[in-house]
């Protein structure tokens, strides 16, 4: 009996081992290519011999991890490196997943971090001669410079009629994450002609290879095209509206009348100082001891606001303010009417497209090698865990085991750094407080500034009351604005002060001029050290 029981358990153990073996064998068969860069890449990856690719690749650890990757080590360089696959990957049957990790350790201001999936060498390239012209099937990955900010997906497809290879770009691709964390990029090519673009395992774009809405130019040309031989008739009128030929300019229409005229009813404010200049030599300024009249020219004291003007409505020559001319009408134009000869916008007739062809599936070229050929102004770009698989679940498992643990560590470190930089405040709170401190610095708050600053200091110590502080600051600022707008306009003005911009400035700016004089007084010491004329020495 005991012997029988042992035999049964032995059979169970054998079946279990067999299942594990075959499941592992199945999973391995789904992996067409994988590179972890745990070992040095020398001898396995070939660096291009082309002179222009002077950037040095390094086998280096990802910052903060023991995990190695392929590192772009120098700024402002071109890089090219290639790895030939042991077995060519066919894209025509079943699902194919392209996936890899990139970490922009120093950010990415201008450069690429994409991968080219190359056609077999029979297409006309060599590993040592790998360059920008080496024929590829797919180009995939992040690229950012200037207005460009996207995760590329480009298919190079052979036109069955012309035999030419055409680049078809994915429309509206996702943007590149703007941080220094490790991100994993995934492209899933499905047998139903769909392609999915994932960033960090999240689907960012779904497209169809055969849809003209998803690729530019579309893989399948339009059935019809505008006839290049068709010409617009000479008598074709595309004007929907025309000037009324029967309209006449009114006799009283003065096209030469100016838009603005002097306000004849305006009067010079009482106390205006006609003989006083708006600015005068700074009486406290002194000629620098090292000033050389021969080399520097004649020294002139810097100018400051005339203090007499601060106590008067204004200084210098008074001029009447300008007001809108009631007689102004501008140039006369005949009114528009419907064009009786309007035929619509002309376009050439459509004819059958001689280059049109039908396609059930893209004619994918196989992948025989993986190449990284980039130009970048940044260093610190780290490539890792490059995978080609035939099962989405396999790619997902690699994301969970190879990428996610690193990303989580980096995310926590970034969060801690942000909190440390903001004095314990959360990122959004730091932005809010930076803005509030700028608001507190506006000049018109006056005596209320101390109150606003006191509120902000309390809120920084108690971040949970941020919302209340924002509301309080808004109330204070709004109240001050209302007081300024509706509570401080009663000044001694002539009868038509509202229509006299210059006059109003003179009457209402006595207070602001006093403030300006005080500000100028504080700046006079700096101004005295910056004389206007240093002609020869400056030259």
Short mmCIF file of C-alpha atoms in Angstrom, two decimals:
data_model
loop_
_atom_site.label_atom_id
_atom_site.label_comp_id
_atom_site.label_asym_id
_atom_site.label_seq_id
_atom_site.Cartn_x
_atom_site.Cartn_y
_atom_site.Cartn_z
CA UNK A 1 0.00 0.00 0.00
CA UNK A 2 2.82 2.38 0.95
CA UNK A 3 4.63 1.49 -2.27
CA UNK A 4 1.54 2.34 -4.33
CA UNK A 5 1.21 5.70 -2.57
CA UNK A 6 4.86 6.53 -3.34
CA UNK A 7 4.33 5.74 -7.02
CA UNK A 8 1.28 8.04 -7.21
CA UNK A 9 3.19 10.95 -5.59
CA UNK A 10 6.11 10.35 -7.95
CA UNK A 11 3.77 10.56 -10.93
CA UNK A 12 2.28 13.84 -9.58
CA UNK A 13 5.75 15.28 -9.11
CA UNK A 14 6.76 14.30 -12.63
CA UNK A 15 3.63 15.88 -14.12
CA UNK A 16 4.21 19.06 -12.13
CA UNK A 17 7.80 19.33 -13.31
CA UNK A 18 6.71 18.64 -16.88
CA UNK A 19 4.09 21.38 -16.70
CA UNK A 20 6.62 23.87 -15.33
CA UNK A 21 9.14 22.90 -17.98
CA UNK A 22 6.71 23.23 -20.88
CA UNK A 23 5.21 26.48 -19.57
CA UNK A 24 8.71 27.96 -19.26
CA UNK A 25 9.53 26.66 -22.72
CA UNK A 26 6.33 28.26 -24.06
CA UNK A 27 7.10 31.60 -22.39
CA UNK A 28 10.66 31.51 -23.74
CA UNK A 29 9.37 30.82 -27.24
CA UNK A 30 7.32 34.03 -27.02
CA UNK A 31 10.49 36.05 -26.45
CA UNK A 32 12.08 36.75 -29.82
CA UNK A 33 14.84 38.95 -28.44
CA UNK A 34 15.79 40.32 -25.03
CA UNK A 35 18.70 42.47 -23.91
CA UNK A 36 19.08 43.38 -20.22
CA UNK A 37 22.62 44.80 -20.48
CA UNK A 38 23.52 42.89 -17.31
CA UNK A 39 26.73 41.97 -19.10
CA UNK A 40 29.04 44.31 -21.02
CA UNK A 41 27.83 44.93 -24.56
CA UNK A 42 31.29 44.76 -26.19
CA UNK A 43 31.40 42.08 -28.87
CA UNK A 44 27.64 41.67 -28.90
CA UNK A 45 26.67 45.19 -29.99
CA UNK A 46 28.65 46.77 -32.82
CA UNK A 47 29.50 50.47 -32.72
CA UNK A 48 29.43 52.18 -36.12
CA UNK A 49 32.81 53.05 -37.65
CA UNK A 50 31.37 56.10 -39.40
CA UNK A 51 33.40 59.19 -38.47
CA UNK A 52 30.36 61.32 -37.68
CA UNK A 53 29.28 59.00 -34.86
CA UNK A 54 31.82 60.09 -32.28
CA UNK A 55 29.64 59.64 -29.19
CA UNK A 56 30.96 57.08 -26.71
CA UNK A 57 28.64 54.34 -25.48
CA UNK A 58 29.19 53.03 -21.93
CA UNK A 59 28.03 50.06 -19.91
CA UNK A 60 26.83 51.86 -16.77
CA UNK A 61 24.52 51.58 -13.81
CA UNK A 62 21.27 53.48 -13.72
CA UNK A 63 21.59 56.24 -11.12
CA UNK A 64 20.43 54.93 -7.76
CA UNK A 65 20.22 51.29 -8.90
CA UNK A 66 22.48 48.27 -9.33
CA UNK A 67 20.87 47.67 -12.71
CA UNK A 68 23.05 48.25 -15.78
CA UNK A 69 22.11 49.79 -19.12
CA UNK A 70 23.54 51.24 -22.33
CA UNK A 71 24.54 54.84 -21.62
CA UNK A 72 24.87 57.90 -23.86
CA UNK A 73 27.87 59.43 -22.08
CA UNK A 74 28.61 62.73 -23.88
CA UNK A 75 26.66 65.82 -24.88
CA UNK A 76 26.24 67.17 -28.41
CA UNK A 77 27.27 63.99 -30.21
CA UNK A 78 25.93 61.53 -32.75
CA UNK A 79 25.66 57.92 -31.66
CA UNK A 80 25.19 54.69 -33.63
CA UNK A 81 25.25 51.11 -32.39
CA UNK A 82 23.60 47.94 -33.70
CA UNK A 83 22.80 44.39 -32.57
CA UNK A 84 22.06 41.68 -35.12
CA UNK A 85 19.38 39.20 -34.07
CA UNK A 86 20.08 35.49 -33.98
CA UNK A 87 16.77 34.89 -35.72
CA UNK A 88 14.85 37.19 -38.04
CA UNK A 89 11.48 38.32 -36.62
CA UNK A 90 8.55 38.09 -39.01
CA UNK A 91 5.90 40.79 -38.47
CA UNK A 92 3.28 39.41 -40.83
CA UNK A 93 1.79 36.71 -38.62
CA UNK A 94 0.36 37.13 -35.14
CA UNK A 95 1.09 39.74 -32.51
CA UNK A 96 4.49 41.39 -32.20
CA UNK A 97 5.47 43.51 -29.20
CA UNK A 98 8.36 45.99 -29.29
CA UNK A 99 9.36 47.27 -25.87
CA UNK A 100 12.29 48.99 -24.16
CA UNK A 101 13.15 51.30 -21.27
CA UNK A 102 14.70 54.76 -21.43
CA UNK A 103 15.84 56.94 -18.56
CA UNK A 104 16.70 60.57 -19.28
CA UNK A 105 18.91 61.00 -16.22
CA UNK A 106 19.72 64.63 -17.08
CA UNK A 107 16.44 65.40 -18.81
CA UNK A 108 15.92 65.84 -22.54
CA UNK A 109 15.95 69.32 -24.05
CA UNK A 110 16.97 68.39 -27.57
CA UNK A 111 17.62 64.90 -28.83
CA UNK A 112 16.25 61.49 -29.67
CA UNK A 113 16.05 58.25 -27.69
CA UNK A 114 14.34 56.04 -30.27
CA UNK A 115 15.21 52.63 -31.70
CA UNK A 116 15.33 51.51 -35.33
CA UNK A 117 14.26 47.96 -36.14
CA UNK A 118 16.36 47.14 -39.21
CA UNK A 119 15.66 45.06 -42.26
CA UNK A 120 18.01 42.18 -43.23
CA UNK A 121 21.47 43.22 -44.42
CA UNK A 122 20.54 42.15 -47.96
CA UNK A 123 18.70 45.49 -48.05
CA UNK A 124 22.09 47.18 -48.19
CA UNK A 125 23.78 47.90 -44.89
CA UNK A 126 26.54 46.59 -42.61
CA UNK A 127 26.97 46.68 -38.86
CA UNK A 128 30.21 48.68 -39.02
CA UNK A 129 28.65 51.01 -41.58
CA UNK A 130 25.38 51.51 -39.70
CA UNK A 131 24.12 55.08 -40.16
CA UNK A 132 21.04 57.21 -40.78
CA UNK A 133 20.53 55.69 -44.23
CA UNK A 134 20.48 52.06 -43.07
CA UNK A 135 17.08 50.65 -44.11
CA UNK A 136 14.70 49.98 -41.26
CA UNK A 137 11.17 48.62 -40.96
CA UNK A 138 10.02 50.47 -37.85
CA UNK A 139 11.37 53.45 -35.91
CA UNK A 140 9.91 53.77 -32.43
CA UNK A 141 10.56 55.85 -29.34
CA UNK A 142 10.80 59.31 -27.78
CA UNK A 143 12.13 62.38 -29.62
CA UNK A 144 12.11 65.97 -28.34
CA UNK A 145 13.64 69.16 -29.71
CA UNK A 146 12.07 72.58 -30.21
CA UNK A 147 8.47 72.13 -31.33
CA UNK A 148 8.97 68.34 -31.65
CA UNK A 149 7.81 66.38 -28.61
CA UNK A 150 6.50 62.94 -29.43
CA UNK A 151 6.90 59.21 -29.15
CA UNK A 152 7.67 58.33 -32.77
CA UNK A 153 6.16 55.40 -34.57
CA UNK A 154 7.22 55.27 -38.21
CA UNK A 155 6.61 52.37 -40.57
CA UNK A 156 8.71 52.12 -43.70
CA UNK A 157 6.46 50.33 -46.16
CA UNK A 158 7.09 49.18 -49.69
CA UNK A 159 4.67 50.53 -52.29
CA UNK A 160 3.58 47.42 -54.27
CA UNK A 161 3.19 49.46 -57.46
CA UNK A 162 6.27 51.65 -57.48
CA UNK A 163 8.53 49.42 -55.40
CA UNK A 164 9.63 52.46 -53.36
CA UNK A 165 9.85 52.44 -49.58
CA UNK A 166 7.78 55.21 -48.02
CA UNK A 167 7.90 56.48 -44.42
CA UNK A 168 4.43 56.47 -42.84
CA UNK A 169 4.27 58.50 -39.62
CA UNK A 170 1.75 57.88 -36.86
CA UNK A 171 -0.52 60.92 -36.53
CA UNK A 172 -0.94 62.62 -33.14
CA UNK A 173 1.52 60.41 -31.22
CA UNK A 174 1.80 60.71 -27.42
CA UNK A 175 4.26 63.20 -25.91
CA UNK A 176 7.47 62.38 -24.04
CA UNK A 177 7.22 62.34 -20.21
CA UNK A 178 8.97 65.46 -18.89
CA UNK A 179 11.02 64.05 -16.01
CA UNK A 180 14.19 62.10 -15.24
CA UNK A 181 12.54 58.79 -14.34
CA UNK A 182 12.81 55.46 -16.11
CA UNK A 183 9.94 54.98 -18.56
CA UNK A 184 9.03 51.94 -20.60
CA UNK A 185 7.76 52.32 -24.17
CA UNK A 186 5.70 49.59 -25.82
CA UNK A 187 4.37 49.18 -29.37
CA UNK A 188 1.96 46.30 -29.97
CA UNK A 189 1.39 45.25 -33.59
CA UNK A 190 -1.85 43.26 -33.78
CA UNK A 191 -2.96 40.82 -36.49
CA UNK A 192 -6.12 42.91 -37.07
CA UNK A 193 -3.89 45.78 -38.37
CA UNK A 194 -4.15 47.76 -35.15
CA UNK A 195 -1.11 49.20 -33.39
CA UNK A 196 -1.12 50.23 -29.73
CA UNK A 197 1.36 52.65 -28.17
CA UNK A 198 1.83 52.27 -24.42
CA UNK A 199 3.88 54.41 -22.05
CA UNK A 200 4.57 52.79 -18.67
CA UNK A 201 2.03 50.12 -19.53
CA UNK A 202 -0.76 52.64 -20.11
CA UNK A 203 -2.32 52.82 -23.57
CA UNK A 204 -1.71 56.29 -24.99
CA UNK A 205 -2.63 55.73 -28.65
CA UNK A 206 -4.52 53.21 -30.73
CA UNK A 207 -4.33 53.33 -34.52
CA UNK A 208 -4.95 51.23 -37.60
CA UNK A 209 -2.23 50.77 -40.19
CA UNK A 210 -4.70 50.97 -43.08
CA UNK A 211 -6.56 54.07 -41.86
CA UNK A 212 -5.82 57.38 -43.57
CA UNK A 213 -6.83 59.07 -40.29
CA UNK A 214 -3.97 57.43 -38.40
CA UNK A 215 -0.94 57.58 -40.70
CA UNK A 216 0.59 60.30 -42.85
CA UNK A 217 0.87 59.61 -45.70
CA UNK A 218 -1.69 56.78 -45.61
CA UNK A 219 -0.48 53.30 -46.57
CA UNK A 220 -3.32 52.98 -49.09
CA UNK A 221 -3.42 55.90 -51.54
CA UNK A 222 -6.70 57.66 -52.34
CA UNK A 223 -8.79 56.07 -55.10
CA UNK A 224 -9.11 59.39 -56.88
CA UNK A 225 -6.88 62.44 -57.22
CA UNK A 226 -7.40 65.94 -58.64
CA UNK A 227 -6.78 65.98 -62.38
CA UNK A 228 -3.40 67.74 -62.82
CA UNK A 229 -4.41 68.68 -66.39
CA UNK A 230 -7.65 70.36 -65.37
CA UNK A 231 -7.44 74.18 -65.42
CA UNK A 232 -9.76 76.80 -63.97
CA UNK A 233 -11.74 78.63 -66.70
CA UNK A 234 -10.75 82.26 -67.12
CA UNK A 235 -14.31 83.49 -66.53
CA UNK A 236 -14.75 81.52 -63.29
CA UNK A 237 -15.77 83.99 -60.55
CA UNK A 238 -15.01 82.83 -56.98
CA UNK A 239 -16.05 86.08 -55.26
CA UNK A 240 -19.10 85.51 -53.05
CA UNK A 241 -19.46 89.26 -52.35
CA UNK A 242 -18.59 92.27 -54.50
CA UNK A 243 -18.68 96.06 -53.94
CA UNK A 244 -22.04 97.51 -54.94
CA UNK A 245 -21.34 99.15 -58.35
CA UNK A 246 -24.33 101.51 -57.92
CA UNK A 247 -23.24 102.87 -54.55
CA UNK A 248 -21.93 106.44 -54.41
CA UNK A 249 -19.87 108.18 -51.76
CA UNK A 250 -22.00 110.74 -49.85
CA UNK A 251 -21.15 114.37 -50.59
CA UNK A 252 -20.47 115.14 -46.93
CA UNK A 253 -18.02 112.23 -46.49
CA UNK A 254 -14.62 113.72 -45.59
CA UNK A 255 -11.93 111.09 -46.04
CA UNK A 256 -9.19 113.48 -44.88
CA UNK A 257 -10.67 114.22 -41.46
CA UNK A 258 -8.19 113.12 -38.73
CA UNK A 259 -9.15 110.40 -36.26
CA UNK A 260 -8.29 112.59 -33.23
CA UNK A 261 -8.36 116.33 -32.56
CA UNK A 262 -7.39 118.58 -29.67
CA UNK A 263 -10.02 119.06 -27.00
CA UNK A 264 -10.80 122.78 -27.32
CA UNK A 265 -12.73 122.80 -24.06
CA UNK A 266 -9.84 121.52 -22.01
CA UNK A 267 -8.17 124.01 -19.65
CA UNK A 268 -4.73 123.93 -18.14
CA UNK A 269 -4.90 122.82 -14.47
CA UNK A 270 -4.34 125.55 -11.94
CA UNK A 271 -0.80 125.51 -10.61
CA UNK A 272 0.77 123.91 -13.67
CA UNK A 273 4.52 124.77 -13.72
CA UNK A 274 5.25 125.75 -17.32
CA UNK A 275 8.85 126.79 -16.69
CA UNK A 276 9.86 123.76 -14.68
CA UNK A 277 11.41 120.74 -16.49
CA UNK A 278 10.11 117.27 -15.66
CA UNK A 279 13.57 116.10 -14.61
CA UNK A 280 16.65 117.89 -13.26
CA UNK A 281 20.29 117.12 -12.52
CA UNK A 282 20.67 115.05 -9.39
CA UNK A 283 22.01 117.53 -6.81
CA UNK A 284 23.61 114.72 -4.78
CA UNK A 285 25.53 113.24 -7.71
CA UNK A 286 29.27 113.95 -7.84
CA UNK A 287 31.77 113.50 -10.60
CA UNK A 288 33.73 110.23 -10.14
CA UNK A 289 37.36 110.72 -9.12
CA UNK A 290 38.59 108.53 -11.98
CA UNK A 291 36.63 110.46 -14.62
CA UNK A 292 38.89 111.69 -17.43
CA UNK A 293 37.27 114.42 -19.55
CA UNK A 294 39.68 113.70 -22.42
CA UNK A 295 38.84 110.00 -22.49
CA UNK A 296 35.32 109.96 -21.12
CA UNK A 297 33.98 113.22 -22.44
CA UNK A 298 32.25 115.93 -20.49
CA UNK A 299 30.67 114.54 -17.33
CA UNK A 300 26.96 115.09 -16.86
CA UNK A 301 25.06 114.46 -13.66
CA UNK A 302 22.30 111.85 -13.94
CA UNK A 303 18.73 113.13 -14.08
CA UNK A 304 16.10 112.68 -11.38
CA UNK A 305 12.43 113.66 -11.25
CA UNK A 306 11.96 117.34 -10.50
CA UNK A 307 10.71 117.46 -6.87
CA UNK A 308 8.71 120.61 -7.63
CA UNK A 309 6.60 118.63 -10.09
CA UNK A 310 5.56 116.20 -7.35
CA UNK A 311 3.66 118.97 -5.61
CA UNK A 312 2.04 120.40 -8.76
CA UNK A 313 -0.45 119.07 -11.35
CA UNK A 314 2.36 118.92 -13.87
CA UNK A 315 5.49 120.52 -15.36
CA UNK A 316 6.74 121.67 -18.70
CA UNK A 317 4.78 122.65 -21.74
CA UNK A 318 1.06 121.96 -21.28
CA UNK A 319 -0.78 120.58 -24.30
CA UNK A 320 -4.43 120.03 -24.85
CA UNK A 321 -5.41 116.35 -24.67
CA UNK A 322 -6.54 114.63 -27.85
CA UNK A 323 -10.10 113.35 -28.20
CA UNK A 324 -11.84 111.37 -30.94
CA UNK A 325 -12.90 113.51 -33.89
CA UNK A 326 -16.72 113.28 -34.23
CA UNK A 327 -16.34 114.10 -37.94
CA UNK A 328 -13.94 111.20 -38.59
CA UNK A 329 -15.28 108.55 -40.98
CA UNK A 330 -12.16 107.20 -42.63
CA UNK A 331 -11.90 105.99 -46.19
CA UNK A 332 -15.19 105.37 -47.93
CA UNK A 333 -15.86 101.94 -49.37
CA UNK A 334 -18.85 100.77 -51.33
CA UNK A 335 -20.98 98.27 -49.37
CA UNK A 336 -20.74 94.61 -50.38
CA UNK A 337 -23.57 92.79 -52.10
CA UNK A 338 -24.07 89.21 -53.30
CA UNK A 339 -22.13 88.52 -56.48
CA UNK A 340 -24.65 87.53 -59.20
CA UNK A 341 -21.83 85.77 -61.13
CA UNK A 342 -20.54 83.76 -58.17
CA UNK A 343 -19.84 80.11 -59.12
CA UNK A 344 -18.24 78.84 -55.90
CA UNK A 345 -14.65 77.87 -55.19
CA UNK A 346 -13.18 76.10 -58.17
CA UNK A 347 -11.38 72.81 -57.84
CA UNK A 348 -10.15 70.40 -60.50
CA UNK A 349 -12.23 67.36 -61.27
CA UNK A 350 -11.29 64.02 -59.72
CA UNK A 351 -9.82 61.22 -61.81
CA UNK A 352 -8.84 57.64 -60.88
CA UNK A 353 -5.49 57.54 -59.06
CA UNK A 354 -3.02 55.60 -61.22
CA UNK A 355 -1.00 54.74 -58.08
CA UNK A 356 -3.97 53.35 -56.15
CA UNK A 357 -3.77 49.83 -54.78
CA UNK A 358 -5.74 47.76 -52.32
CA UNK A 359 -4.22 46.22 -49.22
CA UNK A 360 -5.60 43.74 -46.69
CA UNK A 361 -2.54 43.82 -44.45
CA UNK A 362 0.66 45.85 -44.40
CA UNK A 363 3.51 44.21 -46.25
CA UNK A 364 5.87 44.30 -43.26
CA UNK A 365 9.54 43.71 -43.86
CA UNK A 366 11.14 41.41 -41.26
CA UNK A 367 13.33 42.67 -38.42
CA UNK A 368 16.91 41.41 -38.53
CA UNK A 369 18.67 43.82 -36.19
CA UNK A 370 18.12 46.53 -33.58
CA UNK A 371 19.92 49.82 -34.06
CA UNK A 372 20.16 53.01 -32.02
CA UNK A 373 21.15 55.93 -34.25
CA UNK A 374 20.58 59.28 -32.58
CA UNK A 375 21.82 62.83 -32.33
CA UNK A 376 21.39 64.49 -28.95
CA UNK A 377 22.48 67.57 -27.01
CA UNK A 378 22.04 65.65 -23.73
CA UNK A 379 24.09 63.01 -22.00
CA UNK A 380 22.81 60.57 -19.38
CA UNK A 381 20.35 58.76 -21.67
CA UNK A 382 20.18 55.14 -20.53
CA UNK A 383 18.66 52.33 -22.64
CA UNK A 384 17.67 49.07 -20.96
CA UNK A 385 15.58 45.89 -21.21
CA UNK A 386 15.02 45.84 -24.97
CA UNK A 387 12.41 43.21 -25.77
CA UNK A 388 10.75 41.73 -28.85
CA UNK A 389 7.97 39.29 -28.01
CA UNK A 390 4.92 37.67 -29.56
CA UNK A 391 2.69 37.92 -26.51
CA UNK A 392 1.48 41.07 -24.72
CA UNK A 393 1.43 39.24 -21.39
CA UNK A 394 5.13 38.50 -21.69
CA UNK A 395 5.84 42.19 -22.21
CA UNK A 396 3.61 43.00 -19.24
CA UNK A 397 5.52 40.57 -17.01
CA UNK A 398 8.82 42.25 -17.97
CA UNK A 399 7.33 45.63 -17.09
CA UNK A 400 6.28 44.32 -13.68
CA UNK A 401 9.57 42.63 -12.82
CA UNK A 402 12.22 44.73 -14.62
CA UNK A 403 10.76 48.25 -14.86
CA UNK A 404 8.15 48.83 -12.12
CA UNK A 405 10.42 48.29 -9.06
CA UNK A 406 12.96 50.80 -10.41
CA UNK A 407 10.28 53.32 -11.31
CA UNK A 408 8.69 53.13 -7.86
CA UNK A 409 12.02 53.80 -6.15
CA UNK A 410 12.73 56.76 -8.45
CA UNK A 411 9.23 58.14 -7.97
CA UNK A 412 9.55 58.08 -4.17
CA UNK A 413 12.97 59.74 -4.36
CA UNK A 414 11.60 62.45 -6.65
CA UNK A 415 8.67 63.05 -4.31
CA UNK A 416 11.01 63.40 -1.31
CA UNK A 417 13.23 65.85 -3.20
CA UNK A 418 10.26 67.98 -4.26
CA UNK A 419 8.97 68.12 -0.69
CA UNK A 420 12.44 69.02 0.60
CA UNK A 421 12.80 71.81 -1.96
CA UNK A 422 9.38 73.25 -1.04
CA UNK A 423 10.03 73.10 2.71
CA UNK A 424 7.62 70.22 3.21
CA UNK A 425 4.90 71.64 0.99
CA UNK A 426 3.40 69.55 -1.76
CA UNK A 427 4.21 70.47 -5.33
CA UNK A 428 0.91 72.18 -6.08
CA UNK A 429 1.02 74.08 -2.78
CA UNK A 430 4.50 75.40 -3.61
CA UNK A 431 3.20 76.74 -6.92
CA UNK A 432 0.25 78.40 -5.15
CA UNK A 433 2.43 80.03 -2.50
CA UNK A 434 4.94 81.27 -5.09
CA UNK A 435 2.06 82.96 -6.91
CA UNK A 436 0.60 84.42 -3.69
CA UNK A 437 3.94 85.95 -2.70
CA UNK A 438 4.10 87.62 -6.11
CA UNK A 439 0.59 89.00 -5.56
CA UNK A 440 1.67 90.30 -2.14
CA UNK A 441 4.38 92.33 -3.84
CA UNK A 442 2.09 94.43 -6.04
CA UNK A 443 2.46 98.16 -5.22
CA UNK A 444 -1.21 99.09 -4.75
CA UNK A 445 -1.68 96.85 -1.67
CA UNK A 446 0.10 99.49 0.45
CA UNK A 447 -0.71 99.06 4.13
CA UNK A 448 -2.46 95.75 3.42
CA UNK A 449 0.79 94.10 2.31
CA UNK A 450 1.83 93.25 5.88
CA UNK A 451 -1.56 91.59 6.48
CA UNK A 452 -1.22 89.44 3.35
CA UNK A 453 2.35 88.39 4.21
CA UNK A 454 1.26 87.45 7.73
CA UNK A 455 -1.46 85.22 6.28
CA UNK A 456 1.02 83.52 3.96
CA UNK A 457 3.51 82.83 6.74
CA UNK A 458 0.81 81.19 8.83
CA UNK A 459 -0.39 79.10 5.90
CA UNK A 460 3.11 77.81 5.11
CA UNK A 461 3.33 76.46 8.63
CA UNK A 462 -0.13 74.92 8.28
CA UNK A 463 -0.47 73.69 4.62
CA UNK A 464 -3.97 72.34 5.34
CA UNK A 465 -5.35 75.93 5.40
CA UNK A 466 -4.01 76.85 1.96
CA UNK A 467 -7.49 77.12 0.39
CA UNK A 468 -8.69 79.47 3.11
CA UNK A 469 -5.63 81.66 2.67
CA UNK A 470 -6.14 81.86 -1.09
CA UNK A 471 -9.72 83.05 -0.52
CA UNK A 472 -8.59 85.60 2.08
CA UNK A 473 -5.87 87.04 -0.15
CA UNK A 474 -8.29 87.32 -3.07
CA UNK A 475 -10.79 89.17 -0.84
CA UNK A 476 -8.10 91.62 0.32
CA UNK A 477 -6.80 92.30 -3.18
CA UNK A 478 -10.32 92.67 -4.60
CA UNK A 479 -11.32 95.05 -1.81
CA UNK A 480 -8.27 97.24 -2.40
CA UNK A 481 -8.99 97.31 -6.12
CA UNK A 482 -12.60 98.34 -5.55
CA UNK A 483 -11.49 101.10 -3.22
CA UNK A 484 -8.99 102.36 -5.77
CA UNK A 485 -11.51 102.28 -8.61
CA UNK A 486 -14.58 103.69 -6.87
CA UNK A 487 -13.26 105.39 -3.77
CA UNK A 488 -10.42 107.64 -4.94
CA UNK A 489 -11.62 109.51 -8.00
CA UNK A 490 -12.89 112.73 -6.45
CA UNK A 491 -10.11 115.13 -7.36
CA UNK A 492 -10.24 118.82 -8.16
CA UNK A 493 -10.58 118.66 -11.90
CA UNK A 494 -11.80 120.94 -14.66
CA UNK A 495 -15.30 120.29 -15.95
CA UNK A 496 -14.15 117.99 -18.78
CA UNK A 497 -11.47 116.06 -16.92
CA UNK A 498 -12.94 112.72 -17.99
CA UNK A 499 -12.21 113.50 -21.62
CA UNK A 500 -8.68 114.79 -20.96
CA UNK A 501 -6.18 111.95 -20.59
CA UNK A 502 -3.16 114.24 -20.24
CA UNK A 503 -4.95 116.65 -17.97
CA UNK A 504 -6.25 113.84 -15.79
CA UNK A 505 -2.71 112.48 -15.45
CA UNK A 506 -1.58 115.88 -14.23
CA UNK A 507 -4.40 116.25 -11.72
CA UNK A 508 -4.46 112.76 -10.32
CA UNK A 509 -0.79 111.86 -10.24
CA UNK A 510 0.36 114.16 -7.43
CA UNK A 511 0.30 111.23 -5.01
CA UNK A 512 1.91 108.81 -7.49
CA UNK A 513 4.50 111.45 -8.34
CA UNK A 514 5.35 111.77 -4.64
CA UNK A 515 5.76 108.01 -4.45
CA UNK A 516 7.84 108.05 -7.60
CA UNK A 517 10.01 110.82 -6.11
CA UNK A 518 10.60 108.68 -3.01
CA UNK A 519 11.52 105.70 -5.18
CA UNK A 520 13.85 107.89 -7.23
CA UNK A 521 15.42 109.19 -4.03
CA UNK A 522 16.23 105.62 -3.02
CA UNK A 523 17.74 104.97 -6.41
CA UNK A 524 19.75 108.21 -6.60
CA UNK A 525 22.89 106.68 -5.11
CA UNK A 526 22.91 104.00 -7.82
CA UNK A 527 22.13 106.60 -10.47
CA UNK A 528 25.02 108.81 -9.37
CA UNK A 529 27.39 105.92 -9.98
CA UNK A 530 26.11 105.49 -13.54
CA UNK A 531 26.79 108.79 -15.43
CA UNK A 532 25.27 109.10 -18.86
CA UNK A 533 28.37 109.75 -20.88
CA UNK A 534 31.46 107.60 -20.98
CA UNK A 535 31.92 107.83 -24.68
CA UNK A 536 35.55 106.96 -25.20
CA UNK A 537 36.04 104.59 -22.28
CA UNK A 538 32.87 102.61 -23.15
CA UNK A 539 34.02 102.36 -26.75
#
